[in-house]
Each structure stands twice: as C-alpha cells, then as structure tokens.
C-alpha cells in the first residue's frame, strides 16, 4: 500500500509529459530540427496540424493575422521574425514574377503592413541579415532545414527591395554593400541557388539610386527595372554590380 502514492505520482508525471509533448507539437516552429530559435508571434492555429488541415485557404490566412493589441505592442525584432516566417511566404515562388508575388504576399498579412511603418524596421532588417552566417548552411544536416535557411535570405532580400525606399542616404551605401557581400558569399554554396539574383540586384540598385551612382548610365531600361522589378536588359545587372563593387 505504501507504494501507491509513488505509482500515482508516476502516472501524474506521465500525463504531464504527454500533455507537454502535445503542446510542444502544436507550437509553431519554422525549422523541424530547431536549429534557430523562434521569437515571433505564435499562431493560435499552427500550420500543419489537424486544426489547420480542417479549414480552407481563406480561413488559414485569417487565422494568421495578428490581433490588434499584439500588432501594435510586439517589438519590431519579433515582428520582423514573424514576417520572415509567415507561412505563406512560400507563395513568393508561385509565379515567375516573384517581385509581384512578394507584393501579393505582403498585402495578405497585416504583420507586413505594421512592420513597414516601424521607424526601426530598416535597421532591424539589416541587423538580422548581417547576423546570419551564409556558411552555416553546410552545418545543417536536415535537408528541409537547409532549404528553409537559404529561403530566409530570399525573403529578407525581397524585404530589402521595398526597404530601399525608406532608408537614409547613409544607410543606402551600407545596405548596398551588405547585400553585395552576402551575394558574393552565397556563390560558394549551391544550396542558395540563383533564384534570388534578381531581388538582390533590384535592392542594390534601388539603394545606389539614392547615391546618384548611375549618373553615367545611357538608356532607359535600368530605370524601368528599378521601378517595376521587371528585367528587360540582362546587362543592367552587371552594371549594378559593377557600381556596388567600386563604391
């Protein structure tokens, strides 16, 4: 009889572990292996769960919107992470015109609208982008996570294409250099691919435009590219890169 309390405690402990395990399984985590801790908003309906599978697309988009009190009180650093890991960011790759696709994704999530209004958004974006180690991708053993880590850069670079309109002249040069250095580092690792070459060039170009770096350019295709993100002259990319190399 004296062993019953211990048995009861063991049963309670097992139940606690089971409940905790279920709760952990229902918590939003961008990476399967947890290689990078997530500090953003935790969605009430976690993508991939049974609750998520039971609702349609419009209901899923609605479930991801941040509540008003959270939207206005969450720190910019946490809000940036929330946007970086917005589950429907993958739709950026849904169409050939990824610049336009990014615009559609942004318009579907109220977190982006709030983020771009924050006075410290640009600096926080530069800090996060700088802190990521390109070479770290080779230390990731889970292929799924390797792809997502590379995609993180892709999403941030799309953010930079719009952030260029919000920066100071001093930040313009810093941002262009930062993007160029990351681009050069990524050429050593095939996992990053070449799909975001356009986004990096556009972001760099919009930054350098603030510094009057294109005063010697002859023609109209560069301005068209910087305005619309649609490339009609491939040599414009090399021209932009030559300017950032020599600034």
PDB file of C-alpha atoms in Angstrom:
ATOM      1  CA  UNK A   1       0.000   0.000   0.000  1.00  0.00           C
ATOM      2  CA  UNK A   2       2.869   2.364   0.677  1.00  0.00           C
ATOM      3  CA  UNK A   3       3.868   2.191  -2.989  1.00  0.00           C
ATOM      4  CA  UNK A   4       0.542   3.613  -4.253  1.00  0.00           C
ATOM      5  CA  UNK A   5       1.476   7.300  -3.776  1.00  0.00           C
ATOM      6  CA  UNK A   6       4.665   6.741  -5.798  1.00  0.00           C
ATOM      7  CA  UNK A   7       2.675   4.985  -8.521  1.00  0.00           C
ATOM      8  CA  UNK A   8       0.167   7.817  -8.521  1.00  0.00           C
ATOM      9  CA  UNK A   9       2.967  10.356  -8.860  1.00  0.00           C
ATOM     10  CA  UNK A  10       4.435   8.405 -11.763  1.00  0.00           C
ATOM     11  CA  UNK A  11       1.084   8.340 -13.531  1.00  0.00           C
ATOM     12  CA  UNK A  12       0.658  12.075 -12.992  1.00  0.00           C
ATOM     13  CA  UNK A  13       4.179  12.663 -14.304  1.00  0.00           C
ATOM     14  CA  UNK A  14       3.486  10.591 -17.413  1.00  0.00           C
ATOM     15  CA  UNK A  15       0.269  12.506 -18.023  1.00  0.00           C
ATOM     16  CA  UNK A  16       2.135  15.789 -17.615  1.00  0.00           C
ATOM     17  CA  UNK A  17       4.795  14.708 -20.079  1.00  0.00           C
ATOM     18  CA  UNK A  18       2.138  13.598 -22.546  1.00  0.00           C
ATOM     19  CA  UNK A  19       0.274  16.892 -22.286  1.00  0.00           C
ATOM     20  CA  UNK A  20       3.515  18.857 -22.591  1.00  0.00           C
ATOM     21  CA  UNK A  21       4.517  16.813 -25.623  1.00  0.00           C
ATOM     22  CA  UNK A  22       1.200  17.531 -27.325  1.00  0.00           C
ATOM     23  CA  UNK A  23       1.537  21.230 -26.526  1.00  0.00           C
ATOM     24  CA  UNK A  24       5.046  21.322 -27.967  1.00  0.00           C
ATOM     25  CA  UNK A  25       3.840  19.593 -31.119  1.00  0.00           C
ATOM     26  CA  UNK A  26       1.213  22.304 -31.522  1.00  0.00           C
ATOM     27  CA  UNK A  27       3.723  25.168 -31.210  1.00  0.00           C
ATOM     28  CA  UNK A  28       4.790  26.946 -34.375  1.00  0.00           C
ATOM     29  CA  UNK A  29       8.439  26.286 -35.240  1.00  0.00           C
ATOM     30  CA  UNK A  30       9.878  27.309 -38.624  1.00  0.00           C
ATOM     31  CA  UNK A  31      12.539  24.600 -38.580  1.00  0.00           C
ATOM     32  CA  UNK A  32      11.997  20.897 -37.986  1.00  0.00           C
ATOM     33  CA  UNK A  33      15.271  20.499 -36.092  1.00  0.00           C
ATOM     34  CA  UNK A  34      15.029  23.778 -34.165  1.00  0.00           C
ATOM     35  CA  UNK A  35      18.394  24.992 -35.483  1.00  0.00           C
ATOM     36  CA  UNK A  36      17.387  28.609 -34.860  1.00  0.00           C
ATOM     37  CA  UNK A  37      15.064  29.598 -32.002  1.00  0.00           C
ATOM     38  CA  UNK A  38      11.851  31.365 -32.994  1.00  0.00           C
ATOM     39  CA  UNK A  39      10.844  34.509 -31.092  1.00  0.00           C
ATOM     40  CA  UNK A  40       7.979  35.696 -33.263  1.00  0.00           C
ATOM     41  CA  UNK A  41       4.234  35.527 -32.790  1.00  0.00           C
ATOM     42  CA  UNK A  42       2.845  32.075 -32.006  1.00  0.00           C
ATOM     43  CA  UNK A  43      -0.199  31.415 -34.186  1.00  0.00           C
ATOM     44  CA  UNK A  44      -3.343  30.078 -32.491  1.00  0.00           C
ATOM     45  CA  UNK A  45      -3.767  27.556 -35.323  1.00  0.00           C
ATOM     46  CA  UNK A  46      -0.419  26.055 -36.151  1.00  0.00           C
ATOM     47  CA  UNK A  47       0.253  25.246 -39.827  1.00  0.00           C
ATOM     48  CA  UNK A  48       0.450  21.520 -40.433  1.00  0.00           C
ATOM     49  CA  UNK A  49      -1.751  20.485 -37.525  1.00  0.00           C
ATOM     50  CA  UNK A  50      -5.108  18.757 -37.847  1.00  0.00           C
ATOM     51  CA  UNK A  51      -6.861  22.024 -36.972  1.00  0.00           C
ATOM     52  CA  UNK A  52      -5.021  23.699 -39.857  1.00  0.00           C
ATOM     53  CA  UNK A  53      -5.911  20.929 -42.283  1.00  0.00           C
ATOM     54  CA  UNK A  54      -9.593  21.186 -41.377  1.00  0.00           C
ATOM     55  CA  UNK A  55     -10.001  24.798 -42.631  1.00  0.00           C
ATOM     56  CA  UNK A  56      -9.865  26.286 -46.128  1.00  0.00           C
ATOM     57  CA  UNK A  57      -7.280  28.722 -47.514  1.00  0.00           C
ATOM     58  CA  UNK A  58      -9.164  31.906 -46.645  1.00  0.00           C
ATOM     59  CA  UNK A  59      -9.679  30.694 -43.091  1.00  0.00           C
ATOM     60  CA  UNK A  60      -5.986  29.881 -42.834  1.00  0.00           C
ATOM     61  CA  UNK A  61      -4.987  33.375 -43.972  1.00  0.00           C
ATOM     62  CA  UNK A  62      -7.445  34.867 -41.474  1.00  0.00           C
ATOM     63  CA  UNK A  63      -6.094  32.714 -38.644  1.00  0.00           C
ATOM     64  CA  UNK A  64      -2.576  34.037 -39.232  1.00  0.00           C
ATOM     65  CA  UNK A  65      -3.454  37.720 -38.829  1.00  0.00           C
ATOM     66  CA  UNK A  66      -2.068  39.340 -35.691  1.00  0.00           C
ATOM     67  CA  UNK A  67      -4.630  40.603 -33.143  1.00  0.00           C
ATOM     68  CA  UNK A  68      -4.714  44.402 -32.851  1.00  0.00           C
ATOM     69  CA  UNK A  69      -3.169  44.515 -29.365  1.00  0.00           C
ATOM     70  CA  UNK A  70      -0.335  42.223 -30.460  1.00  0.00           C
ATOM     71  CA  UNK A  71       0.144  44.084 -33.729  1.00  0.00           C
ATOM     72  CA  UNK A  72       0.817  47.403 -32.026  1.00  0.00           C
ATOM     73  CA  UNK A  73       2.717  46.155 -28.971  1.00  0.00           C
ATOM     74  CA  UNK A  74       5.013  43.465 -30.354  1.00  0.00           C
ATOM     75  CA  UNK A  75       8.634  44.584 -30.678  1.00  0.00           C
ATOM     76  CA  UNK A  76       9.977  45.287 -34.153  1.00  0.00           C
ATOM     77  CA  UNK A  77      12.536  42.493 -33.816  1.00  0.00           C
ATOM     78  CA  UNK A  78       9.809  39.949 -33.017  1.00  0.00           C
ATOM     79  CA  UNK A  79       7.538  41.357 -35.708  1.00  0.00           C
ATOM     80  CA  UNK A  80      10.336  41.018 -38.260  1.00  0.00           C
ATOM     81  CA  UNK A  81      10.780  37.350 -37.314  1.00  0.00           C
ATOM     82  CA  UNK A  82       7.026  36.846 -37.559  1.00  0.00           C
ATOM     83  CA  UNK A  83       7.021  38.238 -41.100  1.00  0.00           C
ATOM     84  CA  UNK A  84      10.164  36.330 -42.061  1.00  0.00           C
ATOM     85  CA  UNK A  85       8.431  33.090 -41.128  1.00  0.00           C
ATOM     86  CA  UNK A  86       4.944  33.964 -42.323  1.00  0.00           C
ATOM     87  CA  UNK A  87       3.769  30.540 -43.576  1.00  0.00           C
ATOM     88  CA  UNK A  88       2.540  31.839 -46.925  1.00  0.00           C
ATOM     89  CA  UNK A  89       5.862  33.440 -47.861  1.00  0.00           C
ATOM     90  CA  UNK A  90       6.362  30.348 -49.996  1.00  0.00           C
ATOM     91  CA  UNK A  91       3.805  31.848 -52.392  1.00  0.00           C
ATOM     92  CA  UNK A  92       6.541  34.264 -53.492  1.00  0.00           C
ATOM     93  CA  UNK A  93       7.715  31.397 -55.696  1.00  0.00           C
ATOM     94  CA  UNK A  94       4.256  30.678 -57.095  1.00  0.00           C
ATOM     95  CA  UNK A  95       4.770  32.778 -60.238  1.00  0.00           C
ATOM     96  CA  UNK A  96       7.661  33.772 -62.486  1.00  0.00           C
ATOM     97  CA  UNK A  97       7.298  37.426 -61.465  1.00  0.00           C
ATOM     98  CA  UNK A  98       8.451  36.999 -57.883  1.00  0.00           C
ATOM     99  CA  UNK A  99       8.573  40.736 -57.198  1.00  0.00           C
ATOM    100  CA  UNK A 100       4.847  40.951 -57.885  1.00  0.00           C
ATOM    101  CA  UNK A 101       4.272  37.738 -55.928  1.00  0.00           C
ATOM    102  CA  UNK A 102       6.017  39.222 -52.910  1.00  0.00           C
ATOM    103  CA  UNK A 103       3.704  42.228 -53.154  1.00  0.00           C
ATOM    104  CA  UNK A 104       0.680  39.931 -53.051  1.00  0.00           C
ATOM    105  CA  UNK A 105       2.043  38.033 -50.068  1.00  0.00           C
ATOM    106  CA  UNK A 106       2.708  41.283 -48.205  1.00  0.00           C
ATOM    107  CA  UNK A 107      -0.813  42.519 -48.823  1.00  0.00           C
ATOM    108  CA  UNK A 108      -2.300  39.338 -47.346  1.00  0.00           C
ATOM    109  CA  UNK A 109      -0.671  39.688 -43.912  1.00  0.00           C
ATOM    110  CA  UNK A 110      -1.215  42.584 -41.521  1.00  0.00           C
ATOM    111  CA  UNK A 111       2.163  41.931 -39.926  1.00  0.00           C
ATOM    112  CA  UNK A 112       3.927  43.245 -43.022  1.00  0.00           C
ATOM    113  CA  UNK A 113       1.829  46.415 -43.101  1.00  0.00           C
ATOM    114  CA  UNK A 114       2.763  47.149 -39.490  1.00  0.00           C
ATOM    115  CA  UNK A 115       6.424  46.243 -39.986  1.00  0.00           C
ATOM    116  CA  UNK A 116       6.951  48.696 -42.823  1.00  0.00           C
ATOM    117  CA  UNK A 117       5.562  51.520 -40.671  1.00  0.00           C
ATOM    118  CA  UNK A 118       8.093  50.967 -37.878  1.00  0.00           C
ATOM    119  CA  UNK A 119      10.825  53.595 -37.684  1.00  0.00           C
ATOM    120  CA  UNK A 120      13.439  50.972 -36.761  1.00  0.00           C
ATOM    121  CA  UNK A 121      12.392  48.391 -39.365  1.00  0.00           C
ATOM    122  CA  UNK A 122      15.288  49.011 -41.750  1.00  0.00           C
ATOM    123  CA  UNK A 123      17.945  48.830 -39.037  1.00  0.00           C
ATOM    124  CA  UNK A 124      16.406  45.692 -37.568  1.00  0.00           C
ATOM    125  CA  UNK A 125      16.343  44.087 -41.020  1.00  0.00           C
ATOM    126  CA  UNK A 126      19.989  44.955 -41.612  1.00  0.00           C
ATOM    127  CA  UNK A 127      20.906  43.600 -38.175  1.00  0.00           C
ATOM    128  CA  UNK A 128      19.135  40.291 -38.749  1.00  0.00           C
ATOM    129  CA  UNK A 129      20.507  39.865 -42.268  1.00  0.00           C
ATOM    130  CA  UNK A 130      24.029  40.659 -41.065  1.00  0.00           C
ATOM    131  CA  UNK A 131      23.789  38.226 -38.161  1.00  0.00           C
ATOM    132  CA  UNK A 132      23.046  35.232 -40.366  1.00  0.00           C
ATOM    133  CA  UNK A 133      26.082  33.191 -41.378  1.00  0.00           C
ATOM    134  CA  UNK A 134      25.962  32.085 -45.013  1.00  0.00           C
ATOM    135  CA  UNK A 135      28.389  29.207 -44.381  1.00  0.00           C
ATOM    136  CA  UNK A 136      26.213  27.852 -41.559  1.00  0.00           C
ATOM    137  CA  UNK A 137      24.043  26.155 -44.166  1.00  0.00           C
ATOM    138  CA  UNK A 138      26.736  23.491 -44.588  1.00  0.00           C
ATOM    139  CA  UNK A 139      26.403  22.551 -40.919  1.00  0.00           C
ATOM    140  CA  UNK A 140      22.672  21.833 -41.215  1.00  0.00           C
ATOM    141  CA  UNK A 141      22.071  18.105 -41.540  1.00  0.00           C
ATOM    142  CA  UNK A 142      18.328  18.184 -42.270  1.00  0.00           C
ATOM    143  CA  UNK A 143      17.728  18.906 -45.978  1.00  0.00           C
ATOM    144  CA  UNK A 144      14.377  20.533 -45.196  1.00  0.00           C
ATOM    145  CA  UNK A 145      16.093  22.981 -42.836  1.00  0.00           C
ATOM    146  CA  UNK A 146      18.913  23.651 -45.300  1.00  0.00           C
ATOM    147  CA  UNK A 147      16.351  24.764 -47.856  1.00  0.00           C
ATOM    148  CA  UNK A 148      14.479  26.934 -45.376  1.00  0.00           C
ATOM    149  CA  UNK A 149      17.672  28.586 -44.137  1.00  0.00           C
ATOM    150  CA  UNK A 150      18.519  29.535 -47.715  1.00  0.00           C
ATOM    151  CA  UNK A 151      14.935  30.719 -48.271  1.00  0.00           C
ATOM    152  CA  UNK A 152      15.227  33.032 -45.230  1.00  0.00           C
ATOM    153  CA  UNK A 153      17.804  35.031 -47.160  1.00  0.00           C
ATOM    154  CA  UNK A 154      15.486  35.086 -50.152  1.00  0.00           C
ATOM    155  CA  UNK A 155      12.626  36.579 -48.108  1.00  0.00           C
ATOM    156  CA  UNK A 156      14.835  39.196 -46.441  1.00  0.00           C
ATOM    157  CA  UNK A 157      16.204  40.246 -49.815  1.00  0.00           C
ATOM    158  CA  UNK A 158      12.680  40.822 -51.065  1.00  0.00           C
ATOM    159  CA  UNK A 159      12.093  42.955 -47.984  1.00  0.00           C
ATOM    160  CA  UNK A 160      15.177  44.969 -48.912  1.00  0.00           C
ATOM    161  CA  UNK A 161      13.736  45.752 -52.355  1.00  0.00           C
ATOM    162  CA  UNK A 162      10.973  47.743 -50.648  1.00  0.00           C
ATOM    163  CA  UNK A 163      13.006  48.929 -47.664  1.00  0.00           C
ATOM    164  CA  UNK A 164      15.271  50.848 -50.050  1.00  0.00           C
ATOM    165  CA  UNK A 165      12.520  53.478 -50.290  1.00  0.00           C
ATOM    166  CA  UNK A 166      12.626  54.036 -46.522  1.00  0.00           C
ATOM    167  CA  UNK A 167      16.347  54.468 -45.915  1.00  0.00           C
ATOM    168  CA  UNK A 168      18.628  57.430 -45.343  1.00  0.00           C
ATOM    169  CA  UNK A 169      21.432  58.212 -47.786  1.00  0.00           C
ATOM    170  CA  UNK A 170      23.941  56.819 -45.286  1.00  0.00           C
ATOM    171  CA  UNK A 171      22.022  53.575 -44.967  1.00  0.00           C
ATOM    172  CA  UNK A 172      21.786  53.322 -48.759  1.00  0.00           C
ATOM    173  CA  UNK A 173      25.511  52.753 -49.158  1.00  0.00           C
ATOM    174  CA  UNK A 174      25.674  50.418 -46.154  1.00  0.00           C
ATOM    175  CA  UNK A 175      22.748  48.334 -47.358  1.00  0.00           C
ATOM    176  CA  UNK A 176      24.108  48.023 -50.902  1.00  0.00           C
ATOM    177  CA  UNK A 177      27.477  46.839 -49.574  1.00  0.00           C
ATOM    178  CA  UNK A 178      25.856  44.374 -47.182  1.00  0.00           C
ATOM    179  CA  UNK A 179      23.749  42.833 -49.949  1.00  0.00           C
ATOM    180  CA  UNK A 180      26.709  42.612 -52.309  1.00  0.00           C
ATOM    181  CA  UNK A 181      28.892  40.881 -49.716  1.00  0.00           C
ATOM    182  CA  UNK A 182      26.175  38.309 -48.958  1.00  0.00           C
ATOM    183  CA  UNK A 183      25.663  37.681 -52.669  1.00  0.00           C
ATOM    184  CA  UNK A 184      29.368  37.013 -53.131  1.00  0.00           C
ATOM    185  CA  UNK A 185      29.458  34.682 -50.121  1.00  0.00           C
ATOM    186  CA  UNK A 186      26.463  32.712 -51.362  1.00  0.00           C
ATOM    187  CA  UNK A 187      28.091  31.924 -54.706  1.00  0.00           C
ATOM    188  CA  UNK A 188      30.215  29.358 -52.858  1.00  0.00           C
ATOM    189  CA  UNK A 189      27.196  27.331 -51.744  1.00  0.00           C
ATOM    190  CA  UNK A 190      24.956  25.734 -54.348  1.00  0.00           C
ATOM    191  CA  UNK A 191      22.067  25.354 -51.900  1.00  0.00           C
ATOM    192  CA  UNK A 192      21.343  29.076 -52.237  1.00  0.00           C
ATOM    193  CA  UNK A 193      20.745  28.718 -55.963  1.00  0.00           C
ATOM    194  CA  UNK A 194      20.323  31.676 -58.292  1.00  0.00           C
ATOM    195  CA  UNK A 195      16.598  32.366 -57.917  1.00  0.00           C
ATOM    196  CA  UNK A 196      17.106  35.494 -55.845  1.00  0.00           C
ATOM    197  CA  UNK A 197      19.732  37.105 -58.073  1.00  0.00           C
ATOM    198  CA  UNK A 198      17.080  39.486 -59.378  1.00  0.00           C
ATOM    199  CA  UNK A 199      15.908  40.537 -55.909  1.00  0.00           C
ATOM    200  CA  UNK A 200      19.446  41.279 -54.717  1.00  0.00           C
ATOM    201  CA  UNK A 201      20.233  43.302 -57.836  1.00  0.00           C
ATOM    202  CA  UNK A 202      16.980  45.243 -57.506  1.00  0.00           C
ATOM    203  CA  UNK A 203      17.609  46.016 -53.839  1.00  0.00           C
ATOM    204  CA  UNK A 204      21.196  47.098 -54.519  1.00  0.00           C
ATOM    205  CA  UNK A 205      20.082  49.169 -57.499  1.00  0.00           C
ATOM    206  CA  UNK A 206      17.400  50.987 -55.527  1.00  0.00           C
ATOM    207  CA  UNK A 207      19.933  51.730 -52.801  1.00  0.00           C
ATOM    208  CA  UNK A 208      22.567  53.053 -55.199  1.00  0.00           C
ATOM    209  CA  UNK A 209      19.963  55.158 -56.934  1.00  0.00           C
ATOM    210  CA  UNK A 210      19.819  57.171 -53.722  1.00  0.00           C
ATOM    211  CA  UNK A 211      23.547  57.914 -54.026  1.00  0.00           C
ATOM    212  CA  UNK A 212      23.403  59.073 -57.677  1.00  0.00           C
ATOM    213  CA  UNK A 213      25.640  56.155 -58.691  1.00  0.00           C
ATOM    214  CA  UNK A 214      24.014  55.784 -62.103  1.00  0.00           C
ATOM    215  CA  UNK A 215      24.716  59.245 -63.468  1.00  0.00           C
ATOM    216  CA  UNK A 216      26.730  57.835 -66.379  1.00  0.00           C
ATOM    217  CA  UNK A 217      24.092  55.320 -67.468  1.00  0.00           C
ATOM    218  CA  UNK A 218      22.933  55.585 -71.054  1.00  0.00           C
ATOM    219  CA  UNK A 219      19.468  54.297 -71.881  1.00  0.00           C
ATOM    220  CA  UNK A 220      16.120  53.691 -70.189  1.00  0.00           C
ATOM    221  CA  UNK A 221      15.993  50.007 -69.270  1.00  0.00           C
ATOM    222  CA  UNK A 222      17.729  50.462 -65.906  1.00  0.00           C
ATOM    223  CA  UNK A 223      15.139  52.957 -64.666  1.00  0.00           C
ATOM    224  CA  UNK A 224      12.369  50.674 -65.833  1.00  0.00           C
ATOM    225  CA  UNK A 225      13.898  47.784 -63.894  1.00  0.00           C
ATOM    226  CA  UNK A 226      14.360  49.840 -60.725  1.00  0.00           C
ATOM    227  CA  UNK A 227      10.738  50.974 -60.839  1.00  0.00           C
ATOM    228  CA  UNK A 228       8.985  47.739 -61.758  1.00  0.00           C
ATOM    229  CA  UNK A 229      11.426  44.976 -60.906  1.00  0.00           C
ATOM    230  CA  UNK A 230      10.962  43.575 -64.408  1.00  0.00           C
ATOM    231  CA  UNK A 231      14.260  42.958 -66.167  1.00  0.00           C
ATOM    232  CA  UNK A 232      14.436  43.602 -69.904  1.00  0.00           C
ATOM    233  CA  UNK A 233      18.196  44.030 -70.272  1.00  0.00           C
ATOM    234  CA  UNK A 234      20.363  41.412 -68.514  1.00  0.00           C
ATOM    235  CA  UNK A 235      23.440  43.631 -68.787  1.00  0.00           C
ATOM    236  CA  UNK A 236      21.803  46.023 -66.313  1.00  0.00           C
ATOM    237  CA  UNK A 237      22.503  43.520 -63.536  1.00  0.00           C
ATOM    238  CA  UNK A 238      26.209  43.515 -64.333  1.00  0.00           C
ATOM    239  CA  UNK A 239      26.145  47.315 -64.462  1.00  0.00           C
ATOM    240  CA  UNK A 240      24.574  47.499 -60.992  1.00  0.00           C
ATOM    241  CA  UNK A 241      27.086  45.023 -59.583  1.00  0.00           C
ATOM    242  CA  UNK A 242      29.997  46.967 -61.082  1.00  0.00           C
ATOM    243  CA  UNK A 243      28.802  50.078 -59.281  1.00  0.00           C
ATOM    244  CA  UNK A 244      28.496  48.434 -55.883  1.00  0.00           C
ATOM    245  CA  UNK A 245      31.933  46.807 -56.270  1.00  0.00           C
ATOM    246  CA  UNK A 246      33.547  50.147 -56.933  1.00  0.00           C
ATOM    247  CA  UNK A 247      31.669  52.390 -54.491  1.00  0.00           C
TER     248      UNK A 247
END
